[in-house]
Short mmCIF file of C-alpha atoms in Angstrom, two decimals:
data_model
loop_
_atom_site.label_atom_id
_atom_site.label_comp_id
_atom_site.label_asym_id
_atom_site.label_seq_id
_atom_site.Cartn_x
_atom_site.Cartn_y
_atom_site.Cartn_z
CA MET Z 15 0.13 -0.25 0.29
CA SER Z 16 1.19 3.10 -1.08
CA LYS Z 17 2.03 5.81 1.82
CA SER Z 18 -1.00 8.65 0.93
CA ASN Z 19 -3.25 5.56 1.48
CA LYS Z 20 -1.88 3.38 4.46
CA ASN Z 21 -4.55 5.48 6.39
CA MET Z 22 -7.54 4.61 4.64
CA VAL Z 23 -9.76 1.90 5.34
CA VAL Z 24 -11.66 -0.07 2.79
CA GLY Z 25 -14.06 -2.70 2.12
CA ALA Z 26 -16.09 -4.79 4.44
CA ASP Z 27 -13.45 -3.54 7.17
CA LEU Z 28 -14.78 -0.17 7.28
CA LYS Z 29 -17.72 -0.53 9.72
CA PRO Z 30 -16.08 -0.55 13.45
CA THR Z 31 -16.86 -2.58 15.70
CA PRO Z 32 -19.00 -1.06 19.22
CA GLU Z 33 -15.64 -1.40 20.90
CA ARG Z 34 -13.44 0.13 18.35
CA LEU Z 35 -16.15 2.81 17.82
CA LEU Z 36 -16.00 3.45 21.37
CA GLN Z 37 -11.93 4.40 21.39
CA MET Z 38 -12.66 6.55 18.72
CA LEU Z 39 -15.10 8.45 20.40
CA GLU Z 40 -12.89 9.34 23.02
CA LYS Z 41 -11.77 12.49 20.47
CA PHE Z 42 -14.96 13.82 20.92
CA ASN Z 43 -17.09 15.76 23.60
CA ASP Z 44 -20.04 13.93 25.42
CA ARG Z 45 -22.95 15.64 22.83
CA GLN Z 46 -20.83 14.72 19.50
CA ALA Z 47 -20.28 11.09 20.97
CA VAL Z 48 -24.24 10.73 22.00
CA GLU Z 49 -24.91 11.29 18.51
CA ILE Z 50 -22.84 9.01 16.42
CA ARG Z 51 -23.81 6.54 19.06
CA LYS Z 52 -27.07 6.77 18.06
CA GLN Z 53 -26.29 6.85 14.18
CA PHE Z 54 -23.84 3.78 14.56
CA ALA Z 55 -27.10 1.82 16.17
CA ARG Z 56 -29.40 3.28 13.36
CA GLY Z 57 -26.94 1.50 10.98
CA VAL Z 58 -26.25 4.85 9.07
CA LEU Z 59 -22.37 5.12 9.48
CA ASN Z 60 -21.23 5.07 5.61
CA ASP Z 61 -17.73 4.68 4.56
CA GLY Z 62 -16.89 8.22 4.84
CA HIS Z 63 -18.51 8.70 8.24
CA VAL Z 64 -16.37 6.05 9.33
CA GLN Z 65 -13.00 7.29 7.46
CA ALA Z 66 -14.20 10.78 9.31
CA LEU Z 67 -13.72 9.08 12.59
CA ILE Z 68 -10.32 7.18 11.64
CA GLU Z 69 -9.41 10.74 11.07
CA HIS Z 70 -10.42 11.74 14.22
CA ARG Z 71 -13.17 14.27 12.57
CA ASN Z 72 -17.14 14.36 13.66
CA PRO Z 73 -18.71 12.85 10.63
CA PHE Z 74 -21.72 14.71 11.15
CA VAL Z 75 -20.25 18.48 11.10
CA TRP Z 76 -21.32 19.70 7.35
CA PRO Z 77 -19.63 23.17 6.02
CA LYS Z 78 -22.77 25.67 7.07
CA PRO Z 79 -24.48 26.99 3.84
CA PRO Z 80 -23.47 30.68 2.72
CA ARG Z 81 -25.82 33.44 4.47
CA PRO Z 82 -28.00 34.84 1.80
CA PRO Z 83 -26.88 38.38 1.51
CA LEU Z 84 -28.37 41.26 3.62
CA THR Z 85 -31.41 43.02 2.15
CA ILE Z 86 -30.92 47.08 2.26
CA LEU Z 87 -33.37 47.62 5.29
CA ASP Z 88 -30.86 44.44 7.16
CA GLN Z 89 -27.91 46.48 6.36
CA ILE Z 90 -29.49 49.87 7.40
CA VAL Z 91 -29.93 48.20 10.72
CA SER Z 92 -26.60 46.50 10.93
CA ASP Z 93 -24.41 49.55 10.24
CA CYS Z 94 -26.32 51.51 12.84
CA GLN Z 95 -25.52 49.04 15.41
CA GLN Z 96 -22.33 48.48 14.60
CA ALA Z 97 -21.66 52.40 14.85
CA LEU Z 98 -23.37 52.58 18.40
CA ARG Z 99 -21.20 49.52 19.40
CA ARG Z 100 -18.12 51.53 18.65
CA LYS Z 101 -18.95 54.85 20.85
CA LEU Z 102 -21.51 53.86 23.35
CA PRO Z 103 -21.43 51.57 26.42
CA GLN Z 104 -23.34 48.35 25.61
CA LYS Z 105 -26.59 48.78 27.24
CA TYR Z 106 -27.31 51.79 24.63
CA ALA Z 107 -26.08 49.77 21.27
CA PHE Z 108 -29.19 48.13 20.34
CA VAL Z 109 -31.55 49.48 18.04
CA ASP Z 110 -35.26 48.81 17.69
CA PRO Z 111 -36.93 47.14 14.43
CA LEU Z 112 -37.30 49.51 11.42
CA PRO Z 113 -41.09 50.80 11.94
CA ALA Z 114 -43.38 49.16 9.36
CA SER Z 115 -43.67 52.43 7.29
CA VAL Z 116 -40.02 51.99 6.48
CA THR Z 117 -39.95 50.33 2.92
CA GLU Z 118 -36.75 49.91 0.47
CA GLU Z 119 -38.92 51.92 -1.66
CA VAL Z 120 -38.88 54.73 1.12
CA VAL Z 121 -35.45 54.81 1.64
CA ALA Z 122 -34.87 55.18 -1.92
CA ARG Z 123 -36.76 58.17 -2.04
CA LEU Z 124 -34.95 59.67 0.96
CA ALA Z 125 -31.65 59.28 -0.41
CA ARG Z 126 -32.68 61.45 -3.31
CA TYR Z 127 -32.48 64.26 -1.02
CA ASN Z 128 -29.36 62.98 0.78
CA MET Z 129 -31.54 61.84 3.43
CA ARG Z 130 -30.49 58.44 5.32
CA LEU Z 131 -31.66 56.74 7.87
CA VAL Z 132 -30.00 56.77 11.53
CA PHE Z 133 -31.20 55.05 15.00
CA LEU Z 134 -30.71 57.61 18.35
CA PRO Z 135 -30.75 55.90 21.71
CA GLY Z 136 -32.40 56.86 24.29
CA LEU Z 137 -29.42 58.37 26.18
CA GLU Z 138 -28.47 61.73 28.35
CA ILE Z 139 -25.62 63.09 27.02
CA ALA Z 140 -24.48 64.77 30.56
CA GLU Z 141 -21.94 66.77 31.26
CA ASP Z 142 -19.84 64.25 32.94
CA LEU Z 143 -20.67 61.33 30.48
CA LYS Z 144 -17.39 59.53 29.29
CA LEU Z 145 -17.74 58.16 25.57
CA ARG Z 146 -15.16 56.59 23.49
CA ASN Z 147 -13.89 59.35 21.08
CA TRP Z 148 -17.03 61.83 21.18
CA VAL Z 149 -16.95 65.69 20.74
CA MET Z 150 -19.25 66.66 23.82
CA PRO Z 151 -20.86 69.73 23.87
CA PRO Z 152 -19.06 72.73 25.74
CA PRO Z 153 -19.73 73.88 29.29
CA ARG Z 154 -21.71 76.93 28.28
CA PHE Z 155 -24.46 74.23 26.92
CA TYR Z 156 -25.29 72.57 30.16
CA GLN Z 157 -24.92 75.79 32.27
CA TRP Z 158 -27.82 77.33 29.63
CA MET Z 159 -30.17 74.17 30.96
CA ARG Z 160 -28.90 74.79 34.62
CA ASP Z 161 -30.20 78.68 34.15
CA ASP Z 162 -33.29 77.86 32.25
CA LYS Z 163 -32.45 79.75 29.14
CA ILE Z 164 -32.74 76.05 27.20
CA ALA Z 165 -35.04 73.03 27.70
CA LYS Z 166 -34.31 70.72 30.89
CA ASP Z 167 -33.92 68.28 28.54
CA ALA Z 168 -31.88 69.47 26.02
CA ALA Z 169 -29.04 67.10 26.19
CA THR Z 170 -30.99 64.12 26.40
CA LEU Z 171 -31.43 61.88 22.83
CA ARG Z 172 -34.85 60.61 22.16
CA ARG Z 173 -34.93 56.76 21.41
CA GLY Z 174 -35.88 56.23 17.54
CA TRP Z 175 -35.55 56.05 14.51
CA TYR Z 176 -34.96 59.32 12.12
CA ALA Z 177 -34.11 59.98 8.43
CA ALA Z 178 -30.93 62.70 8.51
CA ASP Z 179 -29.87 65.21 6.33
CA PHE Z 180 -26.16 64.15 4.61
CA THR Z 181 -25.79 66.92 2.35
CA LEU Z 182 -22.47 68.00 2.53
CA GLY Z 183 -21.37 71.68 4.04
CA VAL Z 184 -19.46 74.51 2.54
CA ASP Z 185 -17.35 76.82 3.76
CA TYR Z 186 -18.91 80.59 3.93
CA THR Z 187 -16.96 82.81 1.32
CA ASP Z 188 -19.42 85.96 0.79
CA GLY Z 189 -22.67 84.71 0.94
CA SER Z 190 -22.86 83.34 -2.48
CA GLN Z 191 -21.73 79.76 -1.47
CA MET Z 192 -24.25 77.04 -2.31
CA MET Z 193 -24.35 73.30 -0.63
CA SER Z 194 -24.73 70.43 -3.60
CA ASP Z 195 -28.37 70.74 -2.55
CA PRO Z 196 -31.03 68.97 -3.77
CA TRP Z 197 -33.71 70.91 -2.37
CA VAL Z 198 -32.90 73.76 -4.72
CA PRO Z 199 -36.22 73.54 -6.87
CA LEU Z 200 -38.41 73.59 -3.79
CA ILE Z 201 -36.03 76.69 -1.98
CA MET Z 202 -36.25 78.81 -5.26
CA ARG Z 203 -40.33 78.25 -5.81
CA LEU Z 204 -40.41 79.50 -2.02
CA ARG Z 205 -38.38 82.44 -2.80
CA GLU Z 206 -40.30 83.38 -6.01
CA GLU Z 207 -43.61 83.05 -4.09
CA GLY Z 208 -42.01 85.88 -1.30
CA ARG Z 209 -42.62 83.18 1.27
CA VAL Z 210 -38.89 83.00 1.90
CA GLY Z 211 -36.55 85.74 1.55
CA LYS Z 212 -32.34 86.34 1.10
CA HIS Z 213 -29.90 88.64 1.04
CA ASP Z 214 -28.51 90.26 -2.49
CA LYS Z 215 -25.92 87.62 -2.87
CA THR Z 216 -27.80 84.61 -1.61
CA PRO Z 217 -28.46 82.58 -4.97
CA ALA Z 218 -32.26 81.70 -4.96
CA GLY Z 219 -31.95 78.49 -4.36
CA SER Z 220 -29.58 78.43 -1.30
CA ARG Z 221 -30.62 77.26 1.93
CA PHE Z 222 -28.42 80.08 3.55
CA SER Z 223 -30.05 83.41 4.83
CA ILE Z 224 -33.23 81.80 5.76
CA MET Z 225 -34.58 83.20 8.98
CA PRO Z 226 -35.54 80.37 11.80
CA GLN Z 227 -38.37 80.96 13.10
CA ASP Z 228 -40.93 81.49 10.34
CA GLU Z 229 -39.46 80.97 6.93
CA TRP Z 230 -37.62 77.79 7.94
CA GLU Z 231 -41.24 76.48 9.55
CA THR Z 232 -42.48 77.42 5.77
CA LEU Z 233 -39.79 75.51 4.22
CA LEU Z 234 -40.12 72.25 6.53
CA THR Z 235 -43.84 72.47 5.57
CA SER Z 236 -43.47 71.79 1.73
CA MET Z 237 -40.67 69.78 2.61
CA ALA Z 238 -43.01 67.24 4.47
CA SER Z 239 -44.73 66.80 1.50
CA PHE Z 240 -42.33 67.85 -1.44
CA GLY Z 241 -43.17 65.41 -4.83
CA GLU Z 242 -42.67 61.62 -3.49
CA LEU Z 243 -42.06 62.39 0.06
CA GLN Z 244 -45.09 62.24 2.10
CA PHE Z 245 -44.43 62.69 5.53
CA PRO Z 246 -46.50 63.73 8.84
CA ARG Z 247 -45.81 67.40 9.24
CA ALA Z 248 -45.26 67.24 12.97
CA ASN Z 249 -42.77 64.45 12.03
CA VAL Z 250 -40.30 67.26 10.26
CA ARG Z 251 -38.49 69.62 11.76
CA LEU Z 252 -34.86 71.11 12.21
CA GLU Z 253 -32.21 68.91 14.41
CA ARG Z 254 -31.99 69.97 18.23
CA TYR Z 255 -28.56 70.61 18.88
CA ILE Z 256 -27.82 67.29 20.50
CA GLU Z 257 -28.83 65.58 17.65
CA PHE Z 258 -26.72 67.21 15.33
CA ASN Z 259 -23.92 66.76 17.93
CA ALA Z 260 -25.04 62.76 17.96
CA ILE Z 261 -25.42 62.35 14.13
CA GLY Z 262 -22.14 63.81 13.60
CA ASN Z 263 -20.32 62.03 16.32
CA LEU Z 264 -21.97 58.25 15.24
CA TYR Z 265 -22.77 58.79 11.35
CA ASP Z 266 -21.34 61.93 9.65
CA PRO Z 267 -17.77 62.59 9.96
CA ASN Z 268 -18.16 65.90 7.44
CA ARG Z 269 -20.31 67.58 10.32
CA GLY Z 270 -19.13 70.28 11.86
CA LYS Z 271 -15.98 70.15 9.39
CA PHE Z 272 -17.01 73.52 7.21
CA ASN Z 273 -17.07 77.21 8.60
CA MET Z 274 -20.68 77.80 8.01
CA TRP Z 275 -23.42 77.53 10.79
CA GLU Z 276 -26.30 75.56 11.26
CA TRP Z 277 -29.73 76.82 12.89
CA PHE Z 278 -31.30 74.23 15.22
CA ALA Z 279 -34.74 73.64 16.75
CA ASP Z 280 -33.65 74.44 20.41
CA GLN Z 281 -35.32 77.87 21.56
CA PHE Z 282 -32.63 80.14 23.88
CA GLY Z 283 -35.20 82.23 26.01
CA ASP Z 284 -38.18 83.89 24.69
CA SER Z 285 -36.71 85.52 21.41
CA SER Z 286 -33.36 83.25 20.54
CA ARG Z 287 -32.53 80.10 18.68
CA LEU Z 288 -29.36 78.01 19.51
CA LEU Z 289 -27.19 77.85 16.18
CA GLY Z 290 -23.63 76.57 15.48
CA GLY Z 291 -21.28 73.70 14.14
CA SER Z 292 -18.77 76.24 12.66
CA ARG Z 293 -15.15 74.46 12.45
CA GLY Z 294 -13.65 77.23 13.72
CA PHE Z 295 -15.29 77.38 16.93
CA GLY Z 296 -15.24 73.88 18.06
CA GLY Z 297 -17.29 72.26 14.73
CA LEU Z 298 -19.51 69.39 16.96
CA ALA Z 299 -18.63 70.91 20.48
CA HIS Z 300 -19.80 74.80 18.95
CA VAL Z 301 -23.20 75.94 19.73
CA TYR Z 302 -24.24 79.47 20.52
CA TYR Z 303 -27.55 81.31 20.31
CA HIS Z 304 -28.91 84.28 18.24
CA TRP Z 305 -32.39 86.08 17.58
CA HIS Z 306 -34.97 83.95 16.04
CA ASP Z 307 -35.53 86.36 13.12
CA ASN Z 308 -32.35 86.75 11.75
CA ARG Z 309 -31.35 86.38 8.60
CA HIS Z 310 -27.50 85.53 8.26
CA GLY Z 311 -25.90 84.54 4.61
CA LEU Z 312 -23.63 82.23 7.06
CA VAL Z 313 -25.89 80.08 8.75
CA ALA Z 314 -28.17 77.32 6.86
CA ALA Z 315 -30.07 74.51 9.06
CA ARG Z 316 -31.03 70.68 8.16
CA PRO Z 317 -34.06 68.92 8.15
CA LEU Z 318 -34.75 65.71 10.29
CA VAL Z 319 -37.42 63.42 9.89
CA VAL Z 320 -38.79 61.20 13.00
CA LEU Z 321 -39.93 58.07 11.62
#
């Protein structure tokens, strides 16, 4: 017999005796050994099974079938899960099932407006919270909470799925800068109708120079039912500062990387709004306040859909 075949067992000698089988089973754990004895007693051990035993392999372990590819929705859930695990304590690193209203068609529609699905945990980003590689809000943000200038829950993320705006920011020049913005036709129409204003240098389709209190509300109302997007008006709003901060830390590495500012949904006192996000003042850690009827060519904003 050749050297390569000396360990092969052929012919009638393949099926081991019960005594020999017991010796072979010493290489396996109890659960595996019990299963092999059952198969031996039922007479279903074939030549391949016995050869595997002789080679000290479990004869009833077969390669796992390949996993089917993830659907688009499954991939979104998986990506969000991984994003949370990279930055947050384990108890917050779990996502809820997607709402039944979210289909692949809805995801595709949102993508045409630079909107992507994100999941935010129910978590207070407290001033003393220690998170991995997280750009925290500045101390003054928490002082404003203590002074009742902003809401007591201004630092708390509300658990749930959202469609967030991933439109790339731009650097401010002289007010004529433009984001690569799918909302240009809608903004132009509202300006032509006189429902949204601008400065002289502001391009007609620019999301800069829009006042937050009234004009952004007008724009958000139109966005909620624009074209193929149909969302309840109450579910479409500007991002709160803490949401801007969290989305930038978890999902969008381009947040806070430009010298533009952004309006937020948070009220400050009776007549002001929070704004910030400028690279030169801290990026994700930048937040300040200004009159809510201010029109500035430096400041844009982002819609957020609560799903």
